[in-house]
mmCIF file with all atom_site columns, C-alpha atoms in Angstrom:
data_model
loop_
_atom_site.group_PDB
_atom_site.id
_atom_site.type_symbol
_atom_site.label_atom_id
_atom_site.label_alt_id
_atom_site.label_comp_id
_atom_site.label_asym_id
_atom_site.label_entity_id
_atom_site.label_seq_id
_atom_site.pdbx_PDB_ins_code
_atom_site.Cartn_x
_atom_site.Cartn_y
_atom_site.Cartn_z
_atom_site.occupancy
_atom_site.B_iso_or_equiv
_atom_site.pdbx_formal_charge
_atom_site.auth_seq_id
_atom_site.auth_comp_id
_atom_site.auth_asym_id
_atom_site.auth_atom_id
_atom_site.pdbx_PDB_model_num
ATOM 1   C CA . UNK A 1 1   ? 97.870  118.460 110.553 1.00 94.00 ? 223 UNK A CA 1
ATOM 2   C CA . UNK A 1 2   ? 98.810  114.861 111.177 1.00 95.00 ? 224 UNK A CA 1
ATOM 3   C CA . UNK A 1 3   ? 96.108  112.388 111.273 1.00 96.00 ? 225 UNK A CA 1
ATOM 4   C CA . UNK A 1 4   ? 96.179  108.995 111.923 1.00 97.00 ? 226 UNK A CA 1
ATOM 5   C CA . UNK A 1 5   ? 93.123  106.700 111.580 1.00 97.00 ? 227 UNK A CA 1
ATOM 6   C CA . UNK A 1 6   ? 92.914  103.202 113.028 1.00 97.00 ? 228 UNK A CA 1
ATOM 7   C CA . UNK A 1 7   ? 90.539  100.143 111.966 1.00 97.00 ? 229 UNK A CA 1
ATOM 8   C CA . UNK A 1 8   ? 90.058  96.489  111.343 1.00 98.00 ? 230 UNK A CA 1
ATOM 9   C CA . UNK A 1 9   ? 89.765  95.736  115.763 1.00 97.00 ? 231 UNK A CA 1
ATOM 10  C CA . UNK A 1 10  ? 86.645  93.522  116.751 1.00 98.00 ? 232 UNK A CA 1
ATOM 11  C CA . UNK A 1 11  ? 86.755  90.667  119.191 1.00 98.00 ? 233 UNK A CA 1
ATOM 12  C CA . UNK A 1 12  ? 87.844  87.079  117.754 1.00 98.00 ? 234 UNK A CA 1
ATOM 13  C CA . UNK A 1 13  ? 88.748  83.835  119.349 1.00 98.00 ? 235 UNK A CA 1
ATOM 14  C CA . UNK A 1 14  ? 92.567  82.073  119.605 1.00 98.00 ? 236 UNK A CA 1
ATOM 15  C CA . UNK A 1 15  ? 93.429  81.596  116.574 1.00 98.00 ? 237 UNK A CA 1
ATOM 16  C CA . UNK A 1 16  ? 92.476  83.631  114.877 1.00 98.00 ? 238 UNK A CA 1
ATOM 17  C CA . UNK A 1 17  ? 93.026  86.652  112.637 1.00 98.00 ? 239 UNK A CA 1
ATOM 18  C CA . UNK A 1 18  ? 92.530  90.421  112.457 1.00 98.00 ? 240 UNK A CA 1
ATOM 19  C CA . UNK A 1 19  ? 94.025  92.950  110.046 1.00 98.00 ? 241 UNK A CA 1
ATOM 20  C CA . UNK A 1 20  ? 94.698  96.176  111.392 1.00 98.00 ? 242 UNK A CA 1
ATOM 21  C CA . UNK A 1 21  ? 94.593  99.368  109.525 1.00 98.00 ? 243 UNK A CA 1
ATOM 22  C CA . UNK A 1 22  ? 96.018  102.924 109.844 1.00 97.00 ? 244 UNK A CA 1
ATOM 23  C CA . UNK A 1 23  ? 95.280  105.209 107.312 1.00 97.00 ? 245 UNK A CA 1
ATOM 24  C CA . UNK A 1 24  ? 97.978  108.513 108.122 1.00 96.00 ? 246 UNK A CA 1
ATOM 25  C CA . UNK A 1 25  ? 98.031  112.186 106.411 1.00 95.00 ? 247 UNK A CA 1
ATOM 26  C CA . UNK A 1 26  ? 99.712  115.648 107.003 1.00 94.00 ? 248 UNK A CA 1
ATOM 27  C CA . UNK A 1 27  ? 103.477 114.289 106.995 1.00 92.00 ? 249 UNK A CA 1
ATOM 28  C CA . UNK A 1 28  ? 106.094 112.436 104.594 1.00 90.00 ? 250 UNK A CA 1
ATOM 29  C CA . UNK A 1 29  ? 105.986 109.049 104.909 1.00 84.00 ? 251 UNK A CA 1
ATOM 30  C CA . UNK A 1 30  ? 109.918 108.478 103.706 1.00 86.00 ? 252 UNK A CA 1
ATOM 31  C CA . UNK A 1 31  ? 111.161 110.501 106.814 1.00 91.00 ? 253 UNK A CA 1
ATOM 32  C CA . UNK A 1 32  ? 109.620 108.664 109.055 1.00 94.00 ? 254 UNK A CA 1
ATOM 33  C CA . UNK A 1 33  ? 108.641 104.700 110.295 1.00 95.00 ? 255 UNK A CA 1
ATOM 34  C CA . UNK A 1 34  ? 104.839 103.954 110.996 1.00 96.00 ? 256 UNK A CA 1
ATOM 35  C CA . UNK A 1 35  ? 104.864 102.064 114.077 1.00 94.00 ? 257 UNK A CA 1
ATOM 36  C CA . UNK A 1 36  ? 102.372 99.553  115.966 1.00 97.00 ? 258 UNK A CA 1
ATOM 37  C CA . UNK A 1 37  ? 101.680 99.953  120.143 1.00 97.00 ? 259 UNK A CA 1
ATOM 38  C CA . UNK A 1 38  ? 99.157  98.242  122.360 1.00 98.00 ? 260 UNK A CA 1
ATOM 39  C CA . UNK A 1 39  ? 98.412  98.639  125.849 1.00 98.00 ? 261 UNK A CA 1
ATOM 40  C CA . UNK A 1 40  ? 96.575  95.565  127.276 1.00 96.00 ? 262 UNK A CA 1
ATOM 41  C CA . UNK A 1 41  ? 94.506  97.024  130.864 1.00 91.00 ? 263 UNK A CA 1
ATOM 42  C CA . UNK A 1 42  ? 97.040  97.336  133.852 1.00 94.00 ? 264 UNK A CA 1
ATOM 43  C CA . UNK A 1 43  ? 100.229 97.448  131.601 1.00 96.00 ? 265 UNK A CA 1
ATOM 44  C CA . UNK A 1 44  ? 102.593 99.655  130.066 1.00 95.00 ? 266 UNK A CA 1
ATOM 45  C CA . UNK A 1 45  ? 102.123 100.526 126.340 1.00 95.00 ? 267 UNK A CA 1
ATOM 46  C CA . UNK A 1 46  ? 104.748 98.076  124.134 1.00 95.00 ? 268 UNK A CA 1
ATOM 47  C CA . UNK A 1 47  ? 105.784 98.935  120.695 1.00 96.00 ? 269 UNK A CA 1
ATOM 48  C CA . UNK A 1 48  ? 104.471 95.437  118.656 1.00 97.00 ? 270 UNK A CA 1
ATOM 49  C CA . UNK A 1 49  ? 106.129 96.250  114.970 1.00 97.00 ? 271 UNK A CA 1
ATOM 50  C CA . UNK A 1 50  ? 106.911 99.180  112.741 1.00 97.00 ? 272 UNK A CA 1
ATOM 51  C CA . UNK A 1 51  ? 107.966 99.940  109.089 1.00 96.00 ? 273 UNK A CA 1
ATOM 52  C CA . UNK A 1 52  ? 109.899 101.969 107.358 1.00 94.00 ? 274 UNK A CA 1
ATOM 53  C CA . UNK A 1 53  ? 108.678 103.085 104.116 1.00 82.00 ? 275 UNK A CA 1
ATOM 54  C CA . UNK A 1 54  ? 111.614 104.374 102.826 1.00 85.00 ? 276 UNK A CA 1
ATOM 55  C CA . UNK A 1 55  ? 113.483 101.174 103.100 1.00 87.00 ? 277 UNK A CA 1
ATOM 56  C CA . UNK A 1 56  ? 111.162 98.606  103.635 1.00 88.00 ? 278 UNK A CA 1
ATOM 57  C CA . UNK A 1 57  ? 112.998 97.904  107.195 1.00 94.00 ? 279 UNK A CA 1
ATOM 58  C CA . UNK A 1 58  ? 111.031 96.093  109.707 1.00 97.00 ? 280 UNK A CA 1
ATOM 59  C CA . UNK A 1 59  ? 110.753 95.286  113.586 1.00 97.00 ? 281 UNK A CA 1
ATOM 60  C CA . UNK A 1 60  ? 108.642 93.152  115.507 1.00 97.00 ? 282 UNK A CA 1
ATOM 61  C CA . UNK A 1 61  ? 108.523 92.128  119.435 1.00 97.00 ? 283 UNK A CA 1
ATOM 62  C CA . UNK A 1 62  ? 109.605 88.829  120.369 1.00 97.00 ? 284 UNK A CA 1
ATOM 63  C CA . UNK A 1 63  ? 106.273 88.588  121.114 1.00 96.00 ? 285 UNK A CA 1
ATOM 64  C CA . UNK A 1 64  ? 104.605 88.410  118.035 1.00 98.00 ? 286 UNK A CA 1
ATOM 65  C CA . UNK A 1 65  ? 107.391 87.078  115.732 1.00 98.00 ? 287 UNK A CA 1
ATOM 66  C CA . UNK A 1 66  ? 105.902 84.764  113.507 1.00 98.00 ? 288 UNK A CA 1
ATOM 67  C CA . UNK A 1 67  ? 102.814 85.455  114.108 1.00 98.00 ? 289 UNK A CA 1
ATOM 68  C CA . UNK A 1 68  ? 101.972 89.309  113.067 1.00 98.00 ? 290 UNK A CA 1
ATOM 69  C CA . UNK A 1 69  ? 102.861 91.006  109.627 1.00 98.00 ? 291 UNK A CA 1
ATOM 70  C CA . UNK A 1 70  ? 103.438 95.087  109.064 1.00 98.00 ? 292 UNK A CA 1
ATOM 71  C CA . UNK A 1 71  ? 102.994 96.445  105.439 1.00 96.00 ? 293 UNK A CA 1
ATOM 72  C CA . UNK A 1 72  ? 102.618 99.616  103.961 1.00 95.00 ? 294 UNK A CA 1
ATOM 73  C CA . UNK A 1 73  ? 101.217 101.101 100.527 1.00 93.00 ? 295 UNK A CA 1
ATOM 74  C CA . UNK A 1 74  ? 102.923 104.665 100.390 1.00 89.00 ? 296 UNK A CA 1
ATOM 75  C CA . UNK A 1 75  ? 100.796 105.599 97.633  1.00 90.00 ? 297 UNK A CA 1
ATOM 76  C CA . UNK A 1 76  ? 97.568  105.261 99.571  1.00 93.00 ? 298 UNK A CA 1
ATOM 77  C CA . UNK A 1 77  ? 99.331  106.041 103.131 1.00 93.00 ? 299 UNK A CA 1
ATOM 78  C CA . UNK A 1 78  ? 98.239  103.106 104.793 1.00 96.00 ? 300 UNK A CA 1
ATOM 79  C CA . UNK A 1 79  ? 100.301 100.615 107.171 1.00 97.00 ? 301 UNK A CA 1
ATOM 80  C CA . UNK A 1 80  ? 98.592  97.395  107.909 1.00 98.00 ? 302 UNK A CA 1
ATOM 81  C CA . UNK A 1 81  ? 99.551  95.088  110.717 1.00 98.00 ? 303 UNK A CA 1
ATOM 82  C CA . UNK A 1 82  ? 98.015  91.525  109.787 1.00 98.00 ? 304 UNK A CA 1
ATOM 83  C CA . UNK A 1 83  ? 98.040  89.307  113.203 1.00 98.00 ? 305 UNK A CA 1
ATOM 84  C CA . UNK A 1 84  ? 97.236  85.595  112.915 1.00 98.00 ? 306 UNK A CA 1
ATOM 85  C CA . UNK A 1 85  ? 96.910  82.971  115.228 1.00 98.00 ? 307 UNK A CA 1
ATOM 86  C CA . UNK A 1 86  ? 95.960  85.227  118.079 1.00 98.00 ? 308 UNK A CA 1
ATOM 87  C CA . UNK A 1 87  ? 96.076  84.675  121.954 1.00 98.00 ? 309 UNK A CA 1
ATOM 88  C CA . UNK A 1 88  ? 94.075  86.254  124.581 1.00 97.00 ? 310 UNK A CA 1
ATOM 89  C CA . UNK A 1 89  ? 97.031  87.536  125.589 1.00 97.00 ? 311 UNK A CA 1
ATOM 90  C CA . UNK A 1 90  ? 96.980  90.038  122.630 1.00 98.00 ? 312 UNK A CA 1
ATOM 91  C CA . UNK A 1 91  ? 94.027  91.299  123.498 1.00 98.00 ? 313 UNK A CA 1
ATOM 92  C CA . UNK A 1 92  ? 94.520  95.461  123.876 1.00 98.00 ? 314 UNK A CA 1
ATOM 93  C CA . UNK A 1 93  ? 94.143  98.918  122.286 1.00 98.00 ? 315 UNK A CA 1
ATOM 94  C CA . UNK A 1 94  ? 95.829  99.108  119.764 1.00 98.00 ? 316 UNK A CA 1
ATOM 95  C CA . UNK A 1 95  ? 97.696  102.342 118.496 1.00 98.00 ? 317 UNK A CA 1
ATOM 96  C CA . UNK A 1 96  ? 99.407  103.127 115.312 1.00 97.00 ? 318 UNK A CA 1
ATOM 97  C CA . UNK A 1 97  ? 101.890 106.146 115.716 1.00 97.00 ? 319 UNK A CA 1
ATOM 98  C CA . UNK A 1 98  ? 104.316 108.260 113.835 1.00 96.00 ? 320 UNK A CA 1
ATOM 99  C CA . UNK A 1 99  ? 108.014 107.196 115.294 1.00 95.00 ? 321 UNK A CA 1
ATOM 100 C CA . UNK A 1 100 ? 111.546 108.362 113.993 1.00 92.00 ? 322 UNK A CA 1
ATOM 101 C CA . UNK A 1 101 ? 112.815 106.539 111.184 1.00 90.00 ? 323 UNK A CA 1
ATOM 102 C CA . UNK A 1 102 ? 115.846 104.250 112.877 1.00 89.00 ? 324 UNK A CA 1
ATOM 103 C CA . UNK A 1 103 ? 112.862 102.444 115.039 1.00 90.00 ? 325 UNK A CA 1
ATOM 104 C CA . UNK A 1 104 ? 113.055 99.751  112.921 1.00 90.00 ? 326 UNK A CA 1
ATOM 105 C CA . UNK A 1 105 ? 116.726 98.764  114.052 1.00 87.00 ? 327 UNK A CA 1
ATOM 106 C CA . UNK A 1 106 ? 115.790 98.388  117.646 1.00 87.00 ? 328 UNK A CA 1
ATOM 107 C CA . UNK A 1 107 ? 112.261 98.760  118.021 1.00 87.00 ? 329 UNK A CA 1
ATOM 108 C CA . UNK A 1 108 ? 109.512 101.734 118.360 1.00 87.00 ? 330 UNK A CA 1
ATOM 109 C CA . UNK A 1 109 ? 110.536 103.836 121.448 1.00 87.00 ? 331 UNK A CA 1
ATOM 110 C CA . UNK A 1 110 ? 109.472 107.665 120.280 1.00 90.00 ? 332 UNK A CA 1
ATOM 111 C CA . UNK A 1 111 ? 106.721 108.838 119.270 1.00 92.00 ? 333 UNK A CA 1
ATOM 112 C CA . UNK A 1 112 ? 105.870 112.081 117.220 1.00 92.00 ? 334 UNK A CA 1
ATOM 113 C CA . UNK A 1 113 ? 102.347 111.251 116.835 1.00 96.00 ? 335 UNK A CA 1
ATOM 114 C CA . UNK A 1 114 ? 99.637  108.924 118.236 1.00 97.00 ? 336 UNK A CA 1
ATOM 115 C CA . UNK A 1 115 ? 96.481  107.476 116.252 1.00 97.00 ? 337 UNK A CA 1
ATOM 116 C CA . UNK A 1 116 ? 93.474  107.005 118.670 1.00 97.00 ? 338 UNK A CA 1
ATOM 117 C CA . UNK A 1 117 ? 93.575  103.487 118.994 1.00 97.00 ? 339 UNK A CA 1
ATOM 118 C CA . UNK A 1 118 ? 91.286  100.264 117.997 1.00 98.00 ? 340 UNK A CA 1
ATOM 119 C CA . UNK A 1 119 ? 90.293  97.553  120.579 1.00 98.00 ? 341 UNK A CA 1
ATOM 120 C CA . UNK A 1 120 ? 91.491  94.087  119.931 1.00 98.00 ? 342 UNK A CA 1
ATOM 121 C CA . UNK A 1 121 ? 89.777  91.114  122.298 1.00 98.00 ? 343 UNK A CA 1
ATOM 122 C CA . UNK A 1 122 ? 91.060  87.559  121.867 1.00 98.00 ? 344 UNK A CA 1
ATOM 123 C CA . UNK A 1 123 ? 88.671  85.318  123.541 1.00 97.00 ? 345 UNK A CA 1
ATOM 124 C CA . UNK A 1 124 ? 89.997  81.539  124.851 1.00 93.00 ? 346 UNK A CA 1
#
């Protein structure tokens, strides 16, 4: 069974910084890329970053460029999405999620799995 555990949301002010966590079980983490959503209230769910383990291939939104960092530890099964120098405008549920492998080349559009989601609040 695939599981996939968020953790590290909480409510900080611009700024600052929150590292996200995902701790994921019940698949292979080399055939797939660990991805990062959020859905902010009244708006779509956007894919923020993902990672490929296998490769070490990366993508992040224009959005957060320069400002939020994905990593993984395949021997513990954890992706972490470090975000610095936050903006209200980040503020959303976060969701970590299981996407096909080639979503680091243009960005995470499928999803095989979804994680629960962690709330992030970014007070001015």
């Amino acid at each position: 069974e695939v599981q996939l555990v968020e953790s590290g949301g909480g409510e900080v002010q611009s700024g600052g910084s929150l590292r996200l966590s995902c701790a994921a079980s019940g698949f292979d983490f080399d055939d797939y890329a660990i991805g990062w959503f959020r859905q902010a209230p009244g708006k779509e769910r956007e894919g923020v970053s993902c990672i490929s383990s296998s490769d070490g291939g990366t993508y992040y939104a224009d959005s957060v460029k320069g400002r939020f960092t994905i990593s993984s530890d395949k021997g513990k099964n954890m992706v972490y999405l470090q975000m610095n120098s936050l903006k209200p405008e980040d503020t959303a549920v976060y969701y970590c999620a299981v996407t096909p492998p080639w979503a680091t080349i243009h960005g995470p559009r499928v999803v095989h799995y979804w994680g629960r989601g962690t709330q992030v609040t970014v007070s001015s």
